CSV table of N, CA, C and O and ligand atoms in Angstrom, one decimal:
chain,number,residue,atom,x,y,z
A,3,MET,N,18.0,5.2,-3.7
A,3,MET,CA,17.7,6.5,-3.2
A,3,MET,C,17.8,7.6,-4.2
A,3,MET,O,18.8,7.6,-4.9
A,4,GLY,N,16.9,8.5,-4.3
A,4,GLY,CA,17.0,9.6,-5.3
A,4,GLY,C,15.6,10.2,-5.4
A,4,GLY,O,14.7,9.9,-4.6
A,5,ASP,N,15.4,11.1,-6.3
A,5,ASP,CA,14.1,11.7,-6.4
A,5,ASP,C,13.5,11.5,-7.8
A,5,ASP,O,12.7,12.2,-8.3
A,6,LEU,N,13.9,10.3,-8.4
A,6,LEU,CA,13.4,10.0,-9.7
A,6,LEU,C,11.9,9.9,-9.7
A,6,LEU,O,11.2,10.6,-10.4
A,7,ASP,N,11.3,9.0,-8.9
A,7,ASP,CA,9.9,8.8,-8.9
A,7,ASP,C,9.4,8.7,-7.5
A,7,ASP,O,8.5,8.0,-7.2
A,8,GLU,N,10.1,9.4,-6.6
A,8,GLU,CA,9.7,9.4,-5.2
A,8,GLU,C,9.0,10.7,-4.8
A,8,GLU,O,8.8,10.9,-3.6
A,9,GLY,N,8.8,11.6,-5.7
A,9,GLY,CA,8.1,12.8,-5.4
A,9,GLY,C,9.0,13.9,-4.9
A,9,GLY,O,10.1,13.7,-4.5
A,10,ALA,N,8.4,15.1,-4.9
A,10,ALA,CA,9.2,16.3,-4.6
A,10,ALA,C,9.7,16.3,-3.1
A,10,ALA,O,10.7,16.9,-2.8
A,11,GLU,N,9.0,15.6,-2.3
A,11,GLU,CA,9.4,15.5,-0.9
A,11,GLU,C,10.4,14.4,-0.5
A,11,GLU,O,10.8,14.2,0.6
A,12,GLY,N,10.7,13.6,-1.6
A,12,GLY,CA,11.6,12.4,-1.3
A,12,GLY,C,12.9,12.8,-0.7
A,12,GLY,O,13.3,12.2,0.4
A,13,PRO,N,13.7,13.7,-1.2
A,13,PRO,CA,15.0,14.1,-0.6
A,13,PRO,C,14.8,14.6,0.8
A,13,PRO,O,15.6,14.2,1.7
A,14,ALA,N,13.8,15.4,1.1
A,14,ALA,CA,13.6,15.9,2.5
A,14,ALA,C,13.3,14.7,3.4
A,14,ALA,O,13.8,14.6,4.6
A,15,LEU,N,12.6,13.7,2.9
A,15,LEU,CA,12.2,12.6,3.7
A,15,LEU,C,13.5,11.8,4.1
A,15,LEU,O,13.7,11.3,5.2
A,16,TYR,N,14.3,11.6,3.0
A,16,TYR,CA,15.6,10.8,3.3
A,16,TYR,C,16.5,11.5,4.3
A,16,TYR,O,17.1,10.9,5.2
A,17,ARG,N,16.5,12.9,4.2
A,17,ARG,CA,17.4,13.6,5.2
A,17,ARG,C,16.8,13.4,6.6
A,17,ARG,O,17.6,13.2,7.5
A,18,TYR,N,15.5,13.5,6.7
A,18,TYR,CA,14.9,13.3,8.0
A,18,TYR,C,15.1,11.9,8.6
A,18,TYR,O,15.5,11.7,9.7
A,19,VAL,N,14.9,10.9,7.7
A,19,VAL,CA,15.0,9.5,8.2
A,19,VAL,C,16.5,9.3,8.6
A,19,VAL,O,16.7,8.7,9.6
A,20,ALA,N,17.4,9.7,7.8
A,20,ALA,CA,18.8,9.5,8.1
A,20,ALA,C,19.2,10.2,9.4
A,20,ALA,O,19.9,9.5,10.3
A,21,SER,N,18.7,11.4,9.7
A,21,SER,CA,19.1,12.0,10.9
A,21,SER,C,18.4,11.4,12.1
A,21,SER,O,19.0,11.3,13.2
A,22,GLU,N,17.2,10.9,12.0
A,22,GLU,CA,16.5,10.2,13.1
A,22,GLU,C,17.2,8.8,13.3
A,22,GLU,O,17.4,8.4,14.5
A,23,LEU,N,17.5,8.1,12.3
A,23,LEU,CA,18.2,6.8,12.4
A,23,LEU,C,19.6,7.0,13.1
A,23,LEU,O,20.0,6.1,13.8
A,24,ASP,N,20.2,8.1,12.7
A,24,ASP,CA,21.5,8.3,13.3
A,24,ASP,C,21.5,8.3,14.8
A,24,ASP,O,22.5,7.9,15.5
A,25,LYS,N,20.4,8.8,15.4
A,25,LYS,CA,20.3,8.9,16.8
A,25,LYS,C,20.3,7.5,17.5
A,25,LYS,O,20.6,7.4,18.7
A,26,MET,N,20.0,6.5,16.7
A,26,MET,CA,19.9,5.2,17.2
A,26,MET,C,21.3,4.4,17.2
A,26,MET,O,21.4,3.3,17.6
A,27,HIS,N,22.3,5.1,16.6
A,27,HIS,CA,23.6,4.6,16.5
A,27,HIS,C,23.7,3.1,15.9
A,27,HIS,O,24.3,2.2,16.5
A,28,LEU,N,23.0,3.0,14.9
A,28,LEU,CA,23.0,1.7,14.2
A,28,LEU,C,24.4,1.5,13.5
A,28,LEU,O,25.1,2.4,13.3
A,29,ALA,N,24.7,0.3,13.1
A,29,ALA,CA,26.0,0.0,12.6
A,29,ALA,C,26.3,0.6,11.3
A,29,ALA,O,27.4,1.1,11.0
A,30,PHE,N,25.3,0.6,10.4
A,30,PHE,CA,25.6,1.1,9.0
A,30,PHE,C,24.3,1.5,8.3
A,30,PHE,O,23.2,1.1,8.7
A,31,LEU,N,24.5,2.4,7.3
A,31,LEU,CA,23.4,2.8,6.4
A,31,LEU,C,23.8,2.3,5.0
A,31,LEU,O,24.9,2.7,4.6
A,32,ASP,N,23.0,1.6,4.4
A,32,ASP,CA,23.3,1.1,3.0
A,32,ASP,C,22.4,1.8,2.0
A,32,ASP,O,21.2,1.7,2.0
A,33,VAL,N,23.1,2.7,1.2
A,33,VAL,CA,22.3,3.6,0.3
A,33,VAL,C,22.4,3.1,-1.1
A,33,VAL,O,23.5,2.9,-1.6
A,34,MET,N,21.2,2.9,-1.7
A,34,MET,CA,21.2,2.6,-3.2
A,34,MET,C,20.9,3.9,-3.8
A,34,MET,O,19.8,4.5,-3.7
A,35,HIS,N,21.9,4.4,-4.5
A,35,HIS,CA,21.9,5.8,-4.9
A,35,HIS,C,21.6,6.0,-6.4
A,35,HIS,O,22.3,5.3,-7.3
A,36,TRP,N,20.7,6.9,-6.8
A,36,TRP,CA,20.3,7.0,-8.2
A,36,TRP,C,20.7,8.4,-8.8
A,36,TRP,O,20.2,8.7,-9.8
A,37,GLY,N,21.5,9.2,-8.1
A,37,GLY,CA,22.1,10.3,-8.8
A,37,GLY,C,21.9,11.7,-8.2
A,37,GLY,O,22.3,12.7,-8.8
A,38,ASN,N,21.2,11.8,-7.1
A,38,ASN,CA,21.1,13.2,-6.4
A,38,ASN,C,22.3,13.4,-5.6
A,38,ASN,O,22.3,13.0,-4.4
A,39,GLU,N,23.3,14.0,-6.1
A,39,GLU,CA,24.6,14.0,-5.4
A,39,GLU,C,24.5,15.0,-4.2
A,39,GLU,O,25.2,14.7,-3.2
A,40,GLU,N,23.7,16.0,-4.3
A,40,GLU,CA,23.6,16.9,-3.2
A,40,GLU,C,23.0,16.2,-2.0
A,40,GLU,O,23.4,16.3,-0.8
A,41,LEU,N,22.0,15.4,-2.3
A,41,LEU,CA,21.4,14.6,-1.2
A,41,LEU,C,22.4,13.6,-0.6
A,41,LEU,O,22.5,13.5,0.6
A,42,LEU,N,23.2,13.0,-1.4
A,42,LEU,CA,24.2,12.0,-0.9
A,42,LEU,C,25.2,12.7,0.0
A,42,LEU,O,25.5,12.2,1.0
A,43,THR,N,25.6,13.9,-0.4
A,43,THR,CA,26.5,14.7,0.4
A,43,THR,C,25.9,15.0,1.8
A,43,THR,O,26.6,14.9,2.8
A,44,ASP,N,24.6,15.4,1.7
A,44,ASP,CA,23.9,15.7,3.0
A,44,ASP,C,23.8,14.5,3.9
A,44,ASP,O,24.0,14.5,5.1
A,45,LEU,N,23.5,13.3,3.3
A,45,LEU,CA,23.4,12.1,4.1
A,45,LEU,C,24.7,11.7,4.7
A,45,LEU,O,24.8,11.3,5.9
A,46,ARG,N,25.8,12.0,4.0
A,46,ARG,CA,27.1,11.7,4.6
A,46,ARG,C,27.4,12.5,5.8
A,46,ARG,O,28.0,12.0,6.8
A,47,LYS,N,26.8,13.7,5.9
A,47,LYS,CA,27.0,14.6,7.0
A,47,LYS,C,26.0,14.2,8.2
A,47,LYS,O,26.4,14.3,9.3
A,48,LEU,N,24.8,13.8,7.8
A,48,LEU,CA,23.8,13.5,8.8
A,48,LEU,C,24.0,12.2,9.5
A,48,LEU,O,23.6,12.0,10.6
A,49,TRP,N,24.6,11.3,8.7
A,49,TRP,CA,24.8,9.9,9.2
A,49,TRP,C,26.3,9.8,9.7
A,49,TRP,O,27.2,10.0,8.9
A,50,HIS,N,26.5,9.4,11.0
A,50,HIS,CA,27.8,9.4,11.5
A,50,HIS,C,28.4,8.0,11.6
A,50,HIS,O,29.6,7.9,12.1
A,51,GLN,N,27.7,7.0,11.3
A,51,GLN,CA,28.3,5.6,11.4
A,51,GLN,C,28.7,5.3,9.9
A,51,GLN,O,28.7,6.1,9.0
A,52,THR,N,29.0,4.0,9.7
A,52,THR,CA,29.5,3.5,8.5
A,52,THR,C,28.4,3.7,7.4
A,52,THR,O,27.2,3.4,7.5
A,53,LEU,N,28.8,4.3,6.2
A,53,LEU,CA,28.0,4.5,5.1
A,53,LEU,C,28.4,3.6,4.0
A,53,LEU,O,29.6,3.6,3.5
A,54,ILE,N,27.5,2.7,3.6
A,54,ILE,CA,27.8,1.8,2.4
A,54,ILE,C,27.0,2.3,1.2
A,54,ILE,O,25.8,2.7,1.3
A,55,LEU,N,27.7,2.4,0.1
A,55,LEU,CA,27.1,3.1,-1.1
A,55,LEU,C,27.0,2.1,-2.3
A,55,LEU,O,28.1,1.6,-2.7
A,56,ASN,N,25.9,2.0,-2.8
A,56,ASN,CA,25.7,1.3,-4.1
A,56,ASN,C,25.2,2.2,-5.1
A,56,ASN,O,24.2,2.9,-5.0
A,57,ARG,N,26.0,2.3,-6.2
A,57,ARG,CA,25.6,3.1,-7.4
A,57,ARG,C,25.3,2.1,-8.5
A,57,ARG,O,26.2,1.6,-9.1
A,58,PRO,N,24.0,1.9,-8.8
A,58,PRO,CA,23.6,0.9,-9.8
A,58,PRO,C,24.3,1.2,-11.1
A,58,PRO,O,24.3,2.4,-11.6
A,59,GLY,N,24.9,0.2,-11.7
A,59,GLY,CA,25.5,0.3,-13.0
A,59,GLY,C,26.8,1.1,-13.0
A,59,GLY,O,27.3,1.6,-14.0
A,60,ARG,N,27.5,1.2,-11.8
A,60,ARG,CA,28.7,2.0,-11.7
A,60,ARG,C,29.7,1.5,-12.8
A,60,ARG,O,30.0,0.3,-12.8
A,61,PRO,N,30.3,2.3,-13.6
A,61,PRO,CA,31.3,1.9,-14.5
A,61,PRO,C,32.6,1.4,-13.8
A,61,PRO,O,32.9,1.9,-12.7
A,62,ARG,N,33.3,0.5,-14.4
A,62,ARG,CA,34.5,-0.1,-13.8
A,62,ARG,C,35.5,1.0,-13.4
A,62,ARG,O,36.1,0.9,-12.3
A,63,GLU,N,35.6,2.0,-14.2
A,63,GLU,CA,36.7,3.0,-13.9
A,63,GLU,C,36.3,3.8,-12.6
A,63,GLU,O,37.2,4.4,-12.1
A,64,GLN,N,35.1,3.7,-12.2
A,64,GLN,CA,34.7,4.4,-10.9
A,64,GLN,C,34.9,3.5,-9.7
A,64,GLN,O,34.6,4.0,-8.6
A,65,ILE,N,35.3,2.3,-9.8
A,65,ILE,CA,35.4,1.5,-8.6
A,65,ILE,C,36.5,2.1,-7.7
A,65,ILE,O,37.6,2.4,-8.1
A,66,GLY,N,36.1,2.3,-6.5
A,66,GLY,CA,37.0,2.9,-5.5
A,66,GLY,C,36.9,4.4,-5.4
A,66,GLY,O,37.4,5.0,-4.4
A,67,ALA,N,36.2,5.0,-6.3
A,67,ALA,CA,36.2,6.5,-6.4
A,67,ALA,C,35.5,7.1,-5.2
A,67,ALA,O,36.0,8.2,-4.7
A,68,ASP,N,34.4,6.5,-4.8
A,68,ASP,CA,33.6,7.2,-3.7
A,68,ASP,C,34.4,7.0,-2.3
A,68,ASP,O,34.3,7.9,-1.5
A,69,VAL,N,35.0,5.9,-2.1
A,69,VAL,CA,35.8,5.7,-0.9
A,69,VAL,C,37.0,6.6,-0.9
A,69,VAL,O,37.3,7.3,0.1
A,70,ALA,N,37.6,6.7,-2.1
A,70,ALA,CA,38.8,7.6,-2.2
A,70,ALA,C,38.4,9.1,-1.9
A,70,ALA,O,39.2,9.8,-1.3
A,71,ALA,N,37.2,9.5,-2.3
A,71,ALA,CA,36.7,10.8,-2.1
A,71,ALA,C,36.0,11.0,-0.8
A,71,ALA,O,35.5,12.1,-0.5
A,72,ASP,N,36.0,10.0,0.0
A,72,ASP,CA,35.4,10.0,1.3
A,72,ASP,C,33.9,10.3,1.3
A,72,ASP,O,33.3,10.9,2.2
A,73,ILE,N,33.2,9.9,0.2
A,73,ILE,CA,31.8,10.0,0.1
A,73,ILE,C,31.1,8.8,0.8
A,73,ILE,O,30.0,8.9,1.2
A,74,ALA,N,31.9,7.7,0.8
A,74,ALA,CA,31.3,6.5,1.5
A,74,ALA,C,32.5,5.8,2.2
A,74,ALA,O,33.7,6.0,1.9
A,75,ASP,N,32.1,5.0,3.1
A,75,ASP,CA,33.1,4.1,3.8
A,75,ASP,C,33.4,2.9,3.0
A,75,ASP,O,34.5,2.3,3.0
A,76,ILE,N,32.3,2.3,2.4
A,76,ILE,CA,32.4,1.1,1.7
A,76,ILE,C,31.5,1.2,0.4
A,76,ILE,O,30.4,1.9,0.5
A,77,GLU,N,32.0,0.7,-0.7
A,77,GLU,CA,31.2,0.7,-1.9
A,77,GLU,C,30.6,-0.8,-2.0
A,77,GLU,O,31.4,-1.7,-1.8
A,78,SER,N,29.4,-0.9,-2.4
A,78,SER,CA,28.9,-2.2,-2.6
A,78,SER,C,28.6,-2.5,-4.1
A,78,SER,O,28.3,-1.5,-4.8
A,79,TYR,N,28.7,-3.7,-4.5
A,79,TYR,CA,28.5,-4.1,-5.9
A,79,TYR,C,27.6,-5.3,-6.0
A,79,TYR,O,27.8,-6.3,-5.2
A,80,GLY,N,26.7,-5.3,-6.9
A,80,GLY,CA,25.7,-6.4,-7.0
A,80,GLY,C,26.1,-7.2,-8.2
A,80,GLY,O,26.8,-8.3,-8.1
A,81,SER,N,25.7,-6.8,-9.4
A,81,SER,CA,25.8,-7.7,-10.6
A,81,SER,C,27.3,-8.0,-10.9
A,81,SER,O,27.6,-9.1,-11.4
A,82,MET,N,28.2,-7.1,-10.7
A,82,MET,CA,29.6,-7.3,-11.0
A,82,MET,C,30.2,-8.4,-10.1
A,82,MET,O,31.0,-9.2,-10.6
A,83,THR,N,29.8,-8.4,-8.8
A,83,THR,CA,30.3,-9.5,-8.0
A,83,THR,C,29.6,-10.8,-8.2
A,83,THR,O,30.2,-11.9,-8.0
A,84,LEU,N,28.3,-10.7,-8.6
A,84,LEU,CA,27.6,-11.9,-8.9
A,84,LEU,C,28.2,-12.7,-10.1
A,84,LEU,O,28.4,-13.9,-10.1
A,85,ALA,N,28.6,-11.9,-11.1
A,85,ALA,CA,29.2,-12.5,-12.4
A,85,ALA,C,30.7,-12.8,-12.3
A,85,ALA,O,31.2,-13.4,-13.2
A,86,ASN,N,31.3,-12.3,-11.2
A,86,ASN,CA,32.7,-12.4,-11.1
A,86,ASN,C,33.1,-12.9,-9.7
A,86,ASN,O,33.3,-12.1,-8.8
A,87,PRO,N,33.2,-14.2,-9.5
A,87,PRO,CA,33.4,-14.8,-8.2
A,87,PRO,C,34.8,-14.3,-7.6
A,87,PRO,O,35.0,-14.3,-6.4
A,88,ASP,N,35.7,-13.9,-8.5
A,88,ASP,CA,37.0,-13.4,-8.1
A,88,ASP,C,37.1,-11.9,-8.4
A,88,ASP,O,38.1,-11.4,-8.9
A,89,PHE,N,36.0,-11.2,-8.1
A,89,PHE,CA,35.8,-9.8,-8.4
A,89,PHE,C,37.1,-9.0,-7.9
A,89,PHE,O,37.7,-8.2,-8.7
A,90,ALA,N,37.4,-9.1,-6.7
A,90,ALA,CA,38.5,-8.3,-6.1
A,90,ALA,C,39.8,-8.6,-6.9
A,90,ALA,O,40.6,-7.6,-7.2
A,91,ARG,N,40.1,-9.8,-7.2
A,91,ARG,CA,41.4,-10.2,-7.9
A,91,ARG,C,41.3,-9.6,-9.3
A,91,ARG,O,42.4,-9.1,-9.8
A,92,ARG,N,40.2,-9.6,-9.9
A,92,ARG,CA,40.1,-9.0,-11.3
A,92,ARG,C,40.3,-7.5,-11.3
A,92,ARG,O,41.0,-6.9,-12.2
A,93,VAL,N,39.8,-6.8,-10.2
A,93,VAL,CA,40.1,-5.4,-10.1
A,93,VAL,C,41.6,-5.2,-9.9
A,93,VAL,O,42.2,-4.3,-10.5
A,94,GLN,N,42.1,-5.9,-8.9
A,94,GLN,CA,43.5,-5.7,-8.6
A,94,GLN,C,44.5,-6.0,-9.7
A,94,GLN,O,45.5,-5.3,-9.9
A,95,THR,N,44.1,-6.9,-10.6
A,95,THR,CA,45.0,-7.3,-11.7
A,95,THR,C,44.6,-6.7,-13.0
A,95,THR,O,45.1,-7.1,-14.1
A,96,HIS,N,43.6,-5.8,-13.0
A,96,HIS,CA,43.1,-5.1,-14.2
A,96,HIS,C,42.7,-6.2,-15.3
A,96,HIS,O,42.9,-6.0,-16.5
A,97,SER,N,42.0,-7.2,-14.8
A,97,SER,CA,41.6,-8.3,-15.7
A,97,SER,C,40.2,-8.0,-16.2
A,97,SER,O,39.4,-7.4,-15.4
A,98,PRO,N,39.8,-8.5,-17.3
A,98,PRO,CA,38.4,-8.3,-17.8
A,98,PRO,C,37.4,-9.0,-16.9
A,98,PRO,O,37.6,-10.0,-16.2
A,99,PHE,N,36.2,-8.4,-16.9
A,99,PHE,CA,35.0,-9.0,-16.1
A,99,PHE,C,34.2,-9.9,-17.0
A,99,PHE,O,34.1,-9.6,-18.2
A,100,ASN,N,33.6,-10.9,-16.4
A,100,ASN,CA,32.4,-11.6,-17.1
A,100,ASN,C,31.3,-10.6,-17.0
A,100,ASN,O,31.0,-9.9,-16.1
A,101,GLU,N,30.4,-10.6,-18.1
A,101,GLU,CA,29.2,-9.8,-18.1
A,101,GLU,C,28.1,-10.6,-17.4
A,101,GLU,O,28.0,-11.8,-17.6
A,102,ALA,N,27.3,-9.9,-16.6
A,102,ALA,CA,26.2,-10.5,-15.9
A,102,ALA,C,25.1,-10.8,-16.9
A,102,ALA,O,24.8,-9.9,-17.7
A,103,ASP,N,24.4,-11.9,-16.8
A,103,ASP,CA,23.3,-12.2,-17.6
A,103,ASP,C,22.0,-11.9,-16.9
A,103,ASP,O,21.6,-12.6,-16.0
A,104,ARG,N,21.4,-10.8,-17.3
A,104,ARG,CA,20.2,-10.3,-16.6
A,104,ARG,C,19.0,-11.3,-16.6
A,104,ARG,O,18.2,-11.3,-15.7
A,105,ALA,N,19.0,-12.2,-17.6
A,105,ALA,CA,18.0,-13.2,-17.7
A,105,ALA,C,17.9,-14.2,-16.6
A,105,ALA,O,16.9,-14.8,-16.3
A,106,THR,N,19.1,-14.3,-15.9
A,106,THR,CA,19.1,-15.3,-14.7
A,106,THR,C,19.0,-14.6,-13.4
A,106,THR,O,19.1,-15.2,-12.3
A,107,PHE,N,18.7,-13.3,-13.4
A,107,PHE,CA,18.5,-12.5,-12.1
A,107,PHE,C,17.2,-13.0,-11.4
A,107,PHE,O,16.2,-13.3,-12.1
A,108,TYR,N,17.2,-12.9,-10.1
A,108,TYR,CA,16.0,-13.0,-9.3
A,108,TYR,C,15.3,-14.3,-9.4
A,108,TYR,O,14.1,-14.3,-9.6
A,109,GLY,N,16.0,-15.4,-9.2
A,109,GLY,CA,15.3,-16.6,-9.0
A,109,GLY,C,15.5,-17.6,-10.1
A,109,GLY,O,16.3,-17.4,-11.0
A,110,GLY,N,14.6,-18.6,-10.2
A,110,GLY,CA,14.7,-19.6,-11.1
A,110,GLY,C,15.5,-20.8,-10.6
A,110,GLY,O,14.9,-21.6,-9.8
A,111,SER,N,16.8,-20.8,-10.9
A,111,SER,CA,17.6,-21.9,-10.4
A,111,SER,C,18.9,-21.4,-10.0
A,111,SER,O,19.1,-20.2,-9.9
A,112,ALA,N,19.9,-22.3,-9.7
A,112,ALA,CA,21.2,-21.9,-9.4
A,112,ALA,C,22.0,-21.2,-10.5
A,112,ALA,O,23.0,-20.6,-10.4
A,113,ARG,N,21.4,-21.4,-11.7
A,113,ARG,CA,22.1,-20.9,-12.9
A,113,ARG,C,22.2,-19.4,-12.8
A,113,ARG,O,21.2,-18.7,-12.5
A,114,GLY,N,23.4,-18.8,-13.0
A,114,GLY,CA,23.6,-17.4,-12.9
A,114,GLY,C,24.0,-17.0,-11.5
A,114,GLY,O,24.2,-15.8,-11.3
A,115,TYR,N,24.0,-17.9,-10.6
A,115,TYR,CA,24.4,-17.6,-9.2
A,115,TYR,C,25.7,-18.4,-8.8
A,115,TYR,O,26.5,-17.9,-8.0
A,116,THR,N,25.9,-19.5,-9.4
A,116,THR,CA,27.1,-20.4,-8.9
A,116,THR,C,28.0,-20.8,-10.1
A,116,THR,O,28.9,-21.6,-9.9
A,117,ASP,N,27.7,-20.4,-11.3
A,117,ASP,CA,28.4,-20.9,-12.5
A,117,ASP,C,29.2,-19.9,-13.3
A,117,ASP,O,29.7,-20.3,-14.4
A,118,TYR,N,29.3,-18.7,-12.8
A,118,TYR,CA,30.2,-17.8,-13.6
A,118,TYR,C,31.7,-18.3,-13.3
A,118,TYR,O,32.1,-18.5,-12.2
A,119,PRO,N,32.5,-18.3,-14.4
A,119,PRO,CA,33.9,-18.8,-14.2
A,119,PRO,C,34.8,-17.8,-13.5
A,119,PRO,O,34.7,-16.6,-13.8
A,120,ALA,N,35.6,-18.3,-12.7
A,120,ALA,CA,36.7,-17.5,-12.1
A,120,ALA,C,37.9,-17.5,-13.2
A,120,ALA,O,37.9,-18.3,-14.1
A,121,MET,N,38.8,-16.7,-13.0
A,121,MET,CA,40.0,-16.6,-13.9
A,121,MET,C,40.8,-17.9,-13.7
A,121,MET,O,40.8,-18.4,-12.6
A,122,THR,N,41.4,-18.4,-14.7
A,122,THR,CA,42.3,-19.6,-14.6
A,122,THR,C,43.7,-19.1,-14.2
A,122,THR,O,44.1,-18.0,-14.5
B,23,LIG,C1,20.3,-11.1,-8.6
B,23,LIG,C2,20.2,-9.9,-7.7
B,23,LIG,C3,19.7,-10.0,-6.5
B,23,LIG,C4,19.6,-8.8,-5.6
B,23,LIG,N1,19.0,-9.0,-4.4
B,23,LIG,C5,18.9,-7.9,-3.6
B,23,LIG,C6,18.4,-8.0,-2.2
B,23,LIG,O1,18.0,-9.1,-1.8
B,23,LIG,N2,18.4,-6.9,-1.5
B,23,LIG,C7,18.8,-5.7,-1.9
B,23,LIG,O2,18.7,-4.7,-1.2
B,23,LIG,N3,19.3,-5.6,-3.2
B,23,LIG,C8,19.4,-6.6,-4.0
B,23,LIG,N4,19.9,-6.5,-5.3
B,23,LIG,C9,20.2,-5.1,-5.8
B,23,LIG,C10,21.7,-4.9,-5.6
B,23,LIG,O3,22.1,-4.8,-4.3
B,23,LIG,C11,22.1,-3.5,-6.3
B,23,LIG,O4,21.5,-2.5,-5.6
B,23,LIG,C12,21.7,-3.5,-7.8
B,23,LIG,O5,22.0,-4.7,-8.4
B,23,LIG,C13,22.4,-2.3,-8.5
B,23,LIG,O6,23.8,-2.3,-8.3
B,23,LIG,P1,24.8,-3.0,-9.3
B,23,LIG,O7,24.9,-2.2,-10.5
B,23,LIG,O8,26.1,-3.0,-8.5
B,23,LIG,O9,24.4,-4.4,-9.5
B,23,LIG,C14,20.0,-7.6,-6.1
B,23,LIG,C15,20.6,-7.5,-7.4
B,23,LIG,C16,20.7,-8.6,-8.2
B,23,LIG,C17,21.3,-8.5,-9.6
C-alpha cells in the first residue's frame, strides 16, 4: 500500500476502501506498507479491528516499533521468518539472522523454504 505507482487517487481509494470494509466488521486488515505514513495513520483511525502491518525490508532495529507505537496491532514478517525458522528466539536472544536467498523465492522446489538452519 502506498502511492508509488498507484496514481494520485491511490491514497484516497485506500481510505475509502478501509472505511467501507470497516463497516463489515471483518477480523483483520493486513497492510503491505510502502511509506506513506500519513495514509497509514489515517487507516489506523478508519479501521477499528485488528491491523496487521508489513513494512517490506524493515530493518531489524525496527522490529516491534510499530506495535510499541500503537501504529499496528501485529507486525508481519516475510523473508526474515522464511530464512529464520526460529525467528522469535533470535529476536529475543539478539542472535544473528540467516540472510534470505532471493534466488529461491516464489517456487521451484522446497529449497529455500525448509532448509534454513535453526540456531544450535
Ligand atoms: C517467498 C515469498 C512468498 C510470499 N508469498 C506471499 C503471498 O502468498 N501472499 C502475500 O500477500 N504476500 C506474500 N509475500 C510477500 C510478503 O508477505 C511480504 O509482503 C514481503 O516479503 C515484504 O516483506 P518482508 O520484507 O518482511 O519480506 C511473499 C514473500 C516471499 C519472500
